[in-house]
mmCIF file of C-alpha atoms in Angstrom:
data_model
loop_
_atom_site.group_PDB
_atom_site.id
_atom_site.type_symbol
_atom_site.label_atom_id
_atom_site.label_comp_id
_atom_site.label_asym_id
_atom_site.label_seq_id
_atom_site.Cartn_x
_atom_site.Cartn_y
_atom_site.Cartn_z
ATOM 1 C CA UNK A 1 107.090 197.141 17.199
ATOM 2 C CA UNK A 2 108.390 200.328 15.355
ATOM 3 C CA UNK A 3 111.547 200.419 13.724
ATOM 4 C CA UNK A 4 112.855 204.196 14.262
ATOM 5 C CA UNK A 5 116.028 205.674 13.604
ATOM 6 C CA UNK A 6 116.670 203.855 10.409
ATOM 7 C CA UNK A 7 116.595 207.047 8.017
ATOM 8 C CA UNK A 8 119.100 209.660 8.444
ATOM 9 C CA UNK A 9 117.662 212.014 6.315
ATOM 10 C CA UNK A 10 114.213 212.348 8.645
ATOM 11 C CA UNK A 11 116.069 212.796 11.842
ATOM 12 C CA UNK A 12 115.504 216.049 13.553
ATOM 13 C CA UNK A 13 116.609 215.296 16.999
ATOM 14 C CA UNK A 14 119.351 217.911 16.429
ATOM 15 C CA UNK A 15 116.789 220.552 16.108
ATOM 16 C CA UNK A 16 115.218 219.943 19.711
ATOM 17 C CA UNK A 17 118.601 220.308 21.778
ATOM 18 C CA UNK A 18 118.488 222.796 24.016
ATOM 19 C CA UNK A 19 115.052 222.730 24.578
ATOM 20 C CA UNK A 20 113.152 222.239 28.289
ATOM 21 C CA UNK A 21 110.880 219.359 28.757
ATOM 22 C CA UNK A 22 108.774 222.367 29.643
ATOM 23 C CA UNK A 23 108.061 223.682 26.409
ATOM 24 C CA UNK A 24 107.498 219.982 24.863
ATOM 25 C CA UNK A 25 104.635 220.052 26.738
ATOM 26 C CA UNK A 26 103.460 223.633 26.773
ATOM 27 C CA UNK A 27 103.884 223.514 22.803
ATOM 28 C CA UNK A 28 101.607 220.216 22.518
ATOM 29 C CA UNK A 29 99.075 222.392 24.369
ATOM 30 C CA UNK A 30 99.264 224.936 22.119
ATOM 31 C CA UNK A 31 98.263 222.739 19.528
ATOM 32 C CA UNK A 32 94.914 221.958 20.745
ATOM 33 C CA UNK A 33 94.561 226.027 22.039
ATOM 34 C CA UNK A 34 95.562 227.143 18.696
ATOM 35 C CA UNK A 35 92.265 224.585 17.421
ATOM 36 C CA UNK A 36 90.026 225.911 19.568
ATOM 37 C CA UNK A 37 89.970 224.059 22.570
ATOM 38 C CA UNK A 38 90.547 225.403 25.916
ATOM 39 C CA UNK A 39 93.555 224.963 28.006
ATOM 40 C CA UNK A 40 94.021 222.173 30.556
ATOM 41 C CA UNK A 41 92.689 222.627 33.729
ATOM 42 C CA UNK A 42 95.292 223.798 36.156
ATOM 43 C CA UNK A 43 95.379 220.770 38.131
ATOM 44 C CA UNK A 44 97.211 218.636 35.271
ATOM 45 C CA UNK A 45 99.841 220.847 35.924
ATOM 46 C CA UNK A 46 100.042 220.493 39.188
ATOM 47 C CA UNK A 47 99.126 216.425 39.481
ATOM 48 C CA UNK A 48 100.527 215.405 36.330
ATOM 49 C CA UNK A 49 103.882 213.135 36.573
ATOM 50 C CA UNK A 50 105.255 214.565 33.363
ATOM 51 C CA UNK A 51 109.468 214.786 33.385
ATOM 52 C CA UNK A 52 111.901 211.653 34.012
ATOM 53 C CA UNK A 53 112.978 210.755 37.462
ATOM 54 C CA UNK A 54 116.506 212.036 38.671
ATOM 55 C CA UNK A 55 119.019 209.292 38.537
ATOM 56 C CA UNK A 56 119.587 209.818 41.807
ATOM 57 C CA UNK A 57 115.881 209.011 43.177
ATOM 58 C CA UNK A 58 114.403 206.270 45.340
ATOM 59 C CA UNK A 59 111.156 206.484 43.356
ATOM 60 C CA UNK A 60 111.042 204.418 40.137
ATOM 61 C CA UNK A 61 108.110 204.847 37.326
ATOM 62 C CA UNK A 62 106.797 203.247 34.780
ATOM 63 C CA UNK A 63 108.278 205.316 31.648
ATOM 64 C CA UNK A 64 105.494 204.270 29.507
ATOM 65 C CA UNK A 65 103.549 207.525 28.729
ATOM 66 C CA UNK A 66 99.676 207.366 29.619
ATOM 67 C CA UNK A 67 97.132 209.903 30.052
ATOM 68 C CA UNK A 68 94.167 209.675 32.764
ATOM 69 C CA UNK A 69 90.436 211.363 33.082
ATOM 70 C CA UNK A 70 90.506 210.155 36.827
ATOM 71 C CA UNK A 71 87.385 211.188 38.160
ATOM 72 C CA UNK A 72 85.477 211.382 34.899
ATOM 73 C CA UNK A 73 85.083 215.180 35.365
ATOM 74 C CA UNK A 74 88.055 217.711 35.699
ATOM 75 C CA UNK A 75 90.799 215.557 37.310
ATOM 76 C CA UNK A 76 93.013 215.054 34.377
ATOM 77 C CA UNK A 77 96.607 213.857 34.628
ATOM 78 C CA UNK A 78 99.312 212.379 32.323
ATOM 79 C CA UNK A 79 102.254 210.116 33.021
ATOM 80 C CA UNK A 80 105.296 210.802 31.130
ATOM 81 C CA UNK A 81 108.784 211.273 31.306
ATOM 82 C CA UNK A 82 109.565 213.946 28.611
ATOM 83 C CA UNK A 83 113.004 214.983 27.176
ATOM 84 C CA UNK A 84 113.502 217.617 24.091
ATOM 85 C CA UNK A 85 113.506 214.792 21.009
ATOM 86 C CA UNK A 86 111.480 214.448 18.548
ATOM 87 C CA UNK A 87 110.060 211.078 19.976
ATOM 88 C CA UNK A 88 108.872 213.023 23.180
ATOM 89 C CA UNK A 89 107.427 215.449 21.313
ATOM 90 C CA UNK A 90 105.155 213.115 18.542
ATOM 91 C CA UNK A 91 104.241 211.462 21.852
ATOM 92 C CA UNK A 92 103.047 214.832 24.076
ATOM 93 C CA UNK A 93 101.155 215.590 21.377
ATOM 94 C CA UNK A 94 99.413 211.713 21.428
ATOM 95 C CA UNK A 95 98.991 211.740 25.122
ATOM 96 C CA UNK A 96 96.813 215.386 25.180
ATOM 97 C CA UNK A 97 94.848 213.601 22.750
ATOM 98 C CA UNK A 98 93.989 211.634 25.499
ATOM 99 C CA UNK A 99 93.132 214.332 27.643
ATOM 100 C CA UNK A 100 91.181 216.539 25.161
ATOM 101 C CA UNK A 101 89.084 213.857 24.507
ATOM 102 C CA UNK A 102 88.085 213.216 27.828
ATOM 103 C CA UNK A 103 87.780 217.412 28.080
ATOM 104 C CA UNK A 104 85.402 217.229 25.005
ATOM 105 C CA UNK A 105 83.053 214.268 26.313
ATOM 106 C CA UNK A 106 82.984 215.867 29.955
ATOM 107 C CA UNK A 107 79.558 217.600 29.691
ATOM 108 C CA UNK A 108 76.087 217.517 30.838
ATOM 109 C CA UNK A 109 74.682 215.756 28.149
ATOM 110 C CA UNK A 110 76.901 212.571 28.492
ATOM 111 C CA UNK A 111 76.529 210.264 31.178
ATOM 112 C CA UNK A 112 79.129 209.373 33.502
ATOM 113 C CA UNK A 113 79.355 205.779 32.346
ATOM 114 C CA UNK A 114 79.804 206.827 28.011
ATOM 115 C CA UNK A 115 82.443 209.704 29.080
ATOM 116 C CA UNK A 116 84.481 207.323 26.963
ATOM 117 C CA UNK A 117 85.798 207.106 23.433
ATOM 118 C CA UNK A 118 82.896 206.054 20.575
ATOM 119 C CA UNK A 119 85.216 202.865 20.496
ATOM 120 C CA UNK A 120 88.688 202.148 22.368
ATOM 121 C CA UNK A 121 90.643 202.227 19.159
ATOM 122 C CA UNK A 122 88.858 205.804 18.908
ATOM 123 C CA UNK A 123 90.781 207.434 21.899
ATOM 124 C CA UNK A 124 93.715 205.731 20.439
ATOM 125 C CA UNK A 125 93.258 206.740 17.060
ATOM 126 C CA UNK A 126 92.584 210.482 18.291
ATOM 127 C CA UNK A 127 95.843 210.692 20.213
ATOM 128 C CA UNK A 128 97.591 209.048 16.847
ATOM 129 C CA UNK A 129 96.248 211.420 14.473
ATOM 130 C CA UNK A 130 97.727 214.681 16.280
ATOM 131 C CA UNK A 131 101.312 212.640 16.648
ATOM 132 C CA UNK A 132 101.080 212.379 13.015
ATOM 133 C CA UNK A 133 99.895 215.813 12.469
ATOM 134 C CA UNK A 134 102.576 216.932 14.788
ATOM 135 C CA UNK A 135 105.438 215.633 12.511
ATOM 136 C CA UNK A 136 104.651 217.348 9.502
ATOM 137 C CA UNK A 137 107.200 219.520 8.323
ATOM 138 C CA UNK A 138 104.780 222.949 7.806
ATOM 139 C CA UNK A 139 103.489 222.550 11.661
ATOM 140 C CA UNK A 140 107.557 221.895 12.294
ATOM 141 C CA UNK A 141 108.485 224.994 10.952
ATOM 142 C CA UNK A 142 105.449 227.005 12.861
ATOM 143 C CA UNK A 143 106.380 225.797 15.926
ATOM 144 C CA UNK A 144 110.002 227.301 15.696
ATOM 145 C CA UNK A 145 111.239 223.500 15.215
ATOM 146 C CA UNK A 146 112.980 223.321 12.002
ATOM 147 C CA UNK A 147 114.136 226.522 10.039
ATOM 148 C CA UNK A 148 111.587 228.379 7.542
ATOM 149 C CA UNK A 149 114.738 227.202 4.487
ATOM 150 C CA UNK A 150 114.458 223.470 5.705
ATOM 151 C CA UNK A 151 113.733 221.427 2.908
ATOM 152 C CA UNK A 152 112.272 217.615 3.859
ATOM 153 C CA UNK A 153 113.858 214.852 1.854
ATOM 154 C CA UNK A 154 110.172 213.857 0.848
ATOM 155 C CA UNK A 155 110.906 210.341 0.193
ATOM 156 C CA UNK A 156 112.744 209.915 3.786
ATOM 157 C CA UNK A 157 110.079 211.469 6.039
ATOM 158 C CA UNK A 158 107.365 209.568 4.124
ATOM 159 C CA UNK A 159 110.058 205.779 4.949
ATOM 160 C CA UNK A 160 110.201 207.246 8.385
ATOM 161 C CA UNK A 161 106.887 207.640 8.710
ATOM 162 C CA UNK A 162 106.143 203.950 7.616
ATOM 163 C CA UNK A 163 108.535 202.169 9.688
ATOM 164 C CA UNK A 164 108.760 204.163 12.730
ATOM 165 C CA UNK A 165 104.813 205.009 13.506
ATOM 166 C CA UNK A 166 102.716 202.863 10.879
ATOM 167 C CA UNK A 167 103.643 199.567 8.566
ATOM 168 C CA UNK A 168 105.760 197.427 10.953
ATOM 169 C CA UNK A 169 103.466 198.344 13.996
ATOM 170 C CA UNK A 170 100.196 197.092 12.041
ATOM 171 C CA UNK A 171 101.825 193.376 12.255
ATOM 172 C CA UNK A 172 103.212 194.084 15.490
ATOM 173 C CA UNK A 173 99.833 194.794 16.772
ATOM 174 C CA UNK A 174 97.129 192.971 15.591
ATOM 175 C CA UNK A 175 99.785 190.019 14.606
ATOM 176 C CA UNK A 176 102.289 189.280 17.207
ATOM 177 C CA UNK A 177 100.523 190.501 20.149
ATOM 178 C CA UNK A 178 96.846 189.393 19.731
ATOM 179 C CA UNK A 179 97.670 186.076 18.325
ATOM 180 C CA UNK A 180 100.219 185.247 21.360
ATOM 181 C CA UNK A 181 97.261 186.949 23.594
ATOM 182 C CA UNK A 182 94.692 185.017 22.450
ATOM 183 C CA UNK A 183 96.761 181.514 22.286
ATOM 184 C CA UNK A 184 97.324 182.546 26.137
ATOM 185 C CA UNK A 185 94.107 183.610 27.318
ATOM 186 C CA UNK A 186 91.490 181.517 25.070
ATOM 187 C CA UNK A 187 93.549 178.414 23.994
ATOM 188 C CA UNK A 188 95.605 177.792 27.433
ATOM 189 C CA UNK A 189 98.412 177.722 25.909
ATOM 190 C CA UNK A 190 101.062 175.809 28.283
ATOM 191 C CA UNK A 191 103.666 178.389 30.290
ATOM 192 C CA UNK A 192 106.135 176.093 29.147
ATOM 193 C CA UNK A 193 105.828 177.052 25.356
ATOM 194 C CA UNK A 194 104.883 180.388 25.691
ATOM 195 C CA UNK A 195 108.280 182.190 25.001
ATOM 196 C CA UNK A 196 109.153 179.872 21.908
ATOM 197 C CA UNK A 197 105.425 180.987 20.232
ATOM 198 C CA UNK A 198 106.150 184.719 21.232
ATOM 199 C CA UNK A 199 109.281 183.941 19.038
ATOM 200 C CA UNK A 200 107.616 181.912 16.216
ATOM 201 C CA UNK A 201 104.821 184.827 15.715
ATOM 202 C CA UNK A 202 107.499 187.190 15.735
ATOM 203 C CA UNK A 203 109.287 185.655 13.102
ATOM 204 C CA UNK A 204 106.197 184.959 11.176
ATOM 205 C CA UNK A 205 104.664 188.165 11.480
ATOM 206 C CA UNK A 206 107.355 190.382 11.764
ATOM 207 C CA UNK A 207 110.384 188.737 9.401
ATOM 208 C CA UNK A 208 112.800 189.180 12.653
ATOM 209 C CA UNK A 209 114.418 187.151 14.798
ATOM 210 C CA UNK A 210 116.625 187.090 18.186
ATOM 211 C CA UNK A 211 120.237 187.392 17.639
ATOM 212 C CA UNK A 212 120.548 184.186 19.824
ATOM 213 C CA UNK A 213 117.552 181.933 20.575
ATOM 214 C CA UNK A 214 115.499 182.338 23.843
ATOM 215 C CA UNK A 215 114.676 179.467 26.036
ATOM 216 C CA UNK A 216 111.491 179.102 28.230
ATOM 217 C CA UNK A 217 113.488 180.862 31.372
ATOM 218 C CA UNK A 218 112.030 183.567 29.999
ATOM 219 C CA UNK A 219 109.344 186.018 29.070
ATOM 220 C CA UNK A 220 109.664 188.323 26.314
ATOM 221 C CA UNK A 221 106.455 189.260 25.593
ATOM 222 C CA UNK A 222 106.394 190.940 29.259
ATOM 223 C CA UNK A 223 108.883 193.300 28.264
ATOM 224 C CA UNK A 224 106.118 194.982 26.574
ATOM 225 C CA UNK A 225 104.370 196.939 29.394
ATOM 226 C CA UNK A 226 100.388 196.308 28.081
ATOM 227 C CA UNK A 227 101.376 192.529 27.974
ATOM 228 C CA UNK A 228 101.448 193.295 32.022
ATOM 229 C CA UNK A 229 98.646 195.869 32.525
ATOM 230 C CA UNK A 230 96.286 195.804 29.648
ATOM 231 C CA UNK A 231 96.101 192.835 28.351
ATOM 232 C CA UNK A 232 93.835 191.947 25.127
ATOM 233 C CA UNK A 233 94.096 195.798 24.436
ATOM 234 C CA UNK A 234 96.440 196.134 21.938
ATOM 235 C CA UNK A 235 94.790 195.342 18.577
ATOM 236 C CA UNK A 236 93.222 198.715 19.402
ATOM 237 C CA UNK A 237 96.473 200.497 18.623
ATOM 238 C CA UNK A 238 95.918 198.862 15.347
ATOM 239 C CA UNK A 239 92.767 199.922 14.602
ATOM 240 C CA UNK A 240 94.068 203.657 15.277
ATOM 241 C CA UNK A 241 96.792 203.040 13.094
ATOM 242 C CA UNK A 242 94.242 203.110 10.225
ATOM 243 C CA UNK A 243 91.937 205.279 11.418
ATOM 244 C CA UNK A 244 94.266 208.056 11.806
ATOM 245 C CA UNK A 245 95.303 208.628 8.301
ATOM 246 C CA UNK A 246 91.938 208.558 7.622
ATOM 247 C CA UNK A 247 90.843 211.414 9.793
ATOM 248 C CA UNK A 248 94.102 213.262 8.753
ATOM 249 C CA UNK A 249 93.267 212.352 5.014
ATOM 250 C CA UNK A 250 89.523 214.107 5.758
ATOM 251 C CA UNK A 251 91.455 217.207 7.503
ATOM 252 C CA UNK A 252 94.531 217.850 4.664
ATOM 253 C CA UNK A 253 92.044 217.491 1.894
ATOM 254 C CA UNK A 254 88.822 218.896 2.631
ATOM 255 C CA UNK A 255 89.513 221.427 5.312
ATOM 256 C CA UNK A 256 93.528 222.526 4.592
ATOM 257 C CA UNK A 257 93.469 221.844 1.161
ATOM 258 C CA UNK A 258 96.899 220.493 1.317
ATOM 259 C CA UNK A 259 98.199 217.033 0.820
ATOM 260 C CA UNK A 260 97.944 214.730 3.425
ATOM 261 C CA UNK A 261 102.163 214.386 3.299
ATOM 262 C CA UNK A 262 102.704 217.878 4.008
ATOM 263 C CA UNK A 263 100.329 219.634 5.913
ATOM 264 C CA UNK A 264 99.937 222.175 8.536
ATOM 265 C CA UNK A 265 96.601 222.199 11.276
ATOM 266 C CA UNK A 266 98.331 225.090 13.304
ATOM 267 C CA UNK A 267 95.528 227.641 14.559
ATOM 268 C CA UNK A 268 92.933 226.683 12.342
ATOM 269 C CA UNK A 269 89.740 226.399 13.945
ATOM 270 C CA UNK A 270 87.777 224.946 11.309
ATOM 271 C CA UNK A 271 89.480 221.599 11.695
ATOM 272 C CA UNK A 272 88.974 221.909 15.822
ATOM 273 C CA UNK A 273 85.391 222.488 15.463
ATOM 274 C CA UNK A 274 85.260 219.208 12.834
ATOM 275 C CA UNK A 275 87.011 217.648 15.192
ATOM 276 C CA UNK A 276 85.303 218.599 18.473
ATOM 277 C CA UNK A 277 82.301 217.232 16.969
ATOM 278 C CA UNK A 278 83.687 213.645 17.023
ATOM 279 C CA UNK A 279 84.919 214.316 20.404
ATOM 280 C CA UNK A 280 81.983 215.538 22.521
ATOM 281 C CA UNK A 281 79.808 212.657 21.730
ATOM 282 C CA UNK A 282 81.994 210.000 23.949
ATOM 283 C CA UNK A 283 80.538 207.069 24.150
ATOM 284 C CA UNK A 284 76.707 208.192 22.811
ATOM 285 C CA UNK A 285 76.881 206.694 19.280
ATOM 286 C CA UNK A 286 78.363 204.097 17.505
ATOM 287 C CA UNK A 287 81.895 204.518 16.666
ATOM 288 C CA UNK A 288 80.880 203.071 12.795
ATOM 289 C CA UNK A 289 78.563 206.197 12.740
ATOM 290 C CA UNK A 290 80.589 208.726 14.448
ATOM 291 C CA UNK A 291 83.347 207.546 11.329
ATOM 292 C CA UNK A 292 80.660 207.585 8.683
ATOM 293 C CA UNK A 293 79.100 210.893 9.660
ATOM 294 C CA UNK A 294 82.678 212.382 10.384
ATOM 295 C CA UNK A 295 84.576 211.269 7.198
ATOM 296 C CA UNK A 296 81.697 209.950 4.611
ATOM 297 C CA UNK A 297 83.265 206.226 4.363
ATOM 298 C CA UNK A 298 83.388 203.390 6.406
ATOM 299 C CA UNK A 299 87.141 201.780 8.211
ATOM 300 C CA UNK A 300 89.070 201.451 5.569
ATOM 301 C CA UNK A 301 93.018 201.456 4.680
ATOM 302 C CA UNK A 302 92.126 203.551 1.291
ATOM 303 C CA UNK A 303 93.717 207.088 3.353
ATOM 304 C CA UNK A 304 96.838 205.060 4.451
ATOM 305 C CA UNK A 305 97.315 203.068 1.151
ATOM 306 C CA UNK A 306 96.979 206.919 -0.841
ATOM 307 C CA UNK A 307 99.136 208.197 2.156
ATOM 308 C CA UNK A 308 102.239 206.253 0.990
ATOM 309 C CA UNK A 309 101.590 205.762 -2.158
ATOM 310 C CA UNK A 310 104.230 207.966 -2.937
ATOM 311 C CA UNK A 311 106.799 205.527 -1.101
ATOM 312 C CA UNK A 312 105.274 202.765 -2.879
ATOM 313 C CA UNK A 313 106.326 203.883 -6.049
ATOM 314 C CA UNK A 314 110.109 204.803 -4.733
ATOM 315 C CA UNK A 315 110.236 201.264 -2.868
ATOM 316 C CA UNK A 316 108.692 199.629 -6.541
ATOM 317 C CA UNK A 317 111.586 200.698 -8.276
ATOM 318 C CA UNK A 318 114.684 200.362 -5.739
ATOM 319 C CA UNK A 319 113.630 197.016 -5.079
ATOM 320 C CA UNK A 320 113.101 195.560 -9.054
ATOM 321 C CA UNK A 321 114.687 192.170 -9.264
ATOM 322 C CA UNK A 322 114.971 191.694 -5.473
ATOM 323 C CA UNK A 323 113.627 188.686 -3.567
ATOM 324 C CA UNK A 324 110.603 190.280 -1.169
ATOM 325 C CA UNK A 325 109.297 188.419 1.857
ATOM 326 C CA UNK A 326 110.750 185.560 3.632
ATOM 327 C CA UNK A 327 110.534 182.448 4.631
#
């Protein structure tokens, strides 16, 4: 679903080692403290299931980060299993999305039953747009991350960006998933065929296939953990995909003043207050007017078409002459 470590030149693992899990987490708070918000309550800290298992345990978890408002009020808790990479960091960030969301909406004035996102894609899309903020190379460098000198390979962040958090993960997600999902749960699609159409919309969607082929024994599409527990959820993730860059292209332009590539939301309480506006309202108004109101347009991929449009024009010209697509 996201094709990571594929550009050299964008990894900064390096530049986490010797960091605590700790300060992963304590540093994604910061973010939203630094914005305005206020911290999280002291029970996350104490509830929350947030560092890896010892090898050595009886107790197994599910690795796949969430975050939970469990009694719709103060109880928040996240589930993750956080080492010092980058990946663990991009995806503390996402997951106190989550929570300061939930923090925002929890207030008199919304009812117990909308103390929910304007839209499910919304609380996706939230938790999204501060991963993506949190990978820019100006918040890097503020957070004591990469060096003050370091100078991004432009080109190679903006690659990295599209293939490990955005352009394969579109087709991924409203592709292979909801079309195998919905063949499944609205066309009854026969157990006995359902690993070789996980396969065909994976090569159809996707332009990848197994190294070996994969008989109806069995179930690939259950290796993915919302196949299991959320199912019909995902195209959500998609939605957020889009949405983010266009919050983020609202934030970099018309707040920072700095282009949406290389940008730096670090302590600046203008963009918390624009943003706490879309948070607090939950579920009270429709998630097309939260959006309009918020941003002045409508859904659209015009942020994340301008975002790498930059790439385009790099990709345009390495790949004259070549064959695109496939079969």
């Amino acid at each position: 679903q996201e094709w990571p470590g594929l550009v050299e030149a964008a990894n900064i693992d390096k530049y986490f080692e010797g960091r605590k899990p700790e300060w992963i987490i304590k540093t994604a708070e910061q973010f939203y403290t630094g914005l305005g918000f206020s911290p999280l309550p002291q029970s996350f800290w104490e509830k929350s299931d947030l560092y890896p298992v010892p090898p050595d345990s009886k107790r197994k978890k599910n690795t796949h980060a969430s975050c939970w408002h469990i009694d719709l009020e103060n109880d928040i808790r996240s589930l993750q299993s956080i080492e010092p990479n980058s990946r663990w960091f991009f995806t503390a960030h996402h997951e106190l999305g989550h929570g300061y969301y939930d923090k925002a909406y929890t207030r008199p004035e919304v009812p117990y039953l909308l103390r929910l996102g304007a839209a499910p894609g919304f609380h996706e899309g939230i938790g999204e747009l501060i991963s993506l903020a949190s990978s820019q190379v100006p918040y890097l460098q503020s957070r004591g991350v990469l060096p003050h000198e370091f100078h991004a390979d432009k080109t190679a962040f903006l690659l990295d960006d599209a293939l490990a958090r955005s352009v394969p993960f579109i087709y991924f997600s409203c592709g292979t998933m909801s079309h195998w999902e919905a063949d499944i749960y609205a066309h009854n699609l026969p157990p006995d065929q359902w690993n070789a159409r996980w396969w065909k919309y994976v090569s159809d969607f996707q332009g990848i296939e197994p190294p070996e082929s994969r008989g109806e024994e069995f179930c690939d599409a259950a290796t993915k953990t919302h196949i299991n527990d959320t199912p019909a959820y995902y195209y959500n993730y998609a939605f957020a995909t889009v949405f983010k860059f266009q919050l983020h292209d609202y934030i970099a332009r018309r707040i920072l003043h700095q282009p949406p590539q290389s940008c730096n939301y670090a302590d600046n309480k203008e963009v918390g207050a624009w943003l706490n506006n879309i948070l607090k309202k939950g579920g009270t108004e429709d998630w097309r007017k939260v959006l309009k109101e918020a941003t002045g347009e409508d859904i659209s991929t015009r942020a994340m078409m301008e975002y790498f449009k930059p790439l385009m024009s790099w990709l345009e010209e390495q790949n004259k002459g070549r064959q695109i697509g496939w079969q």
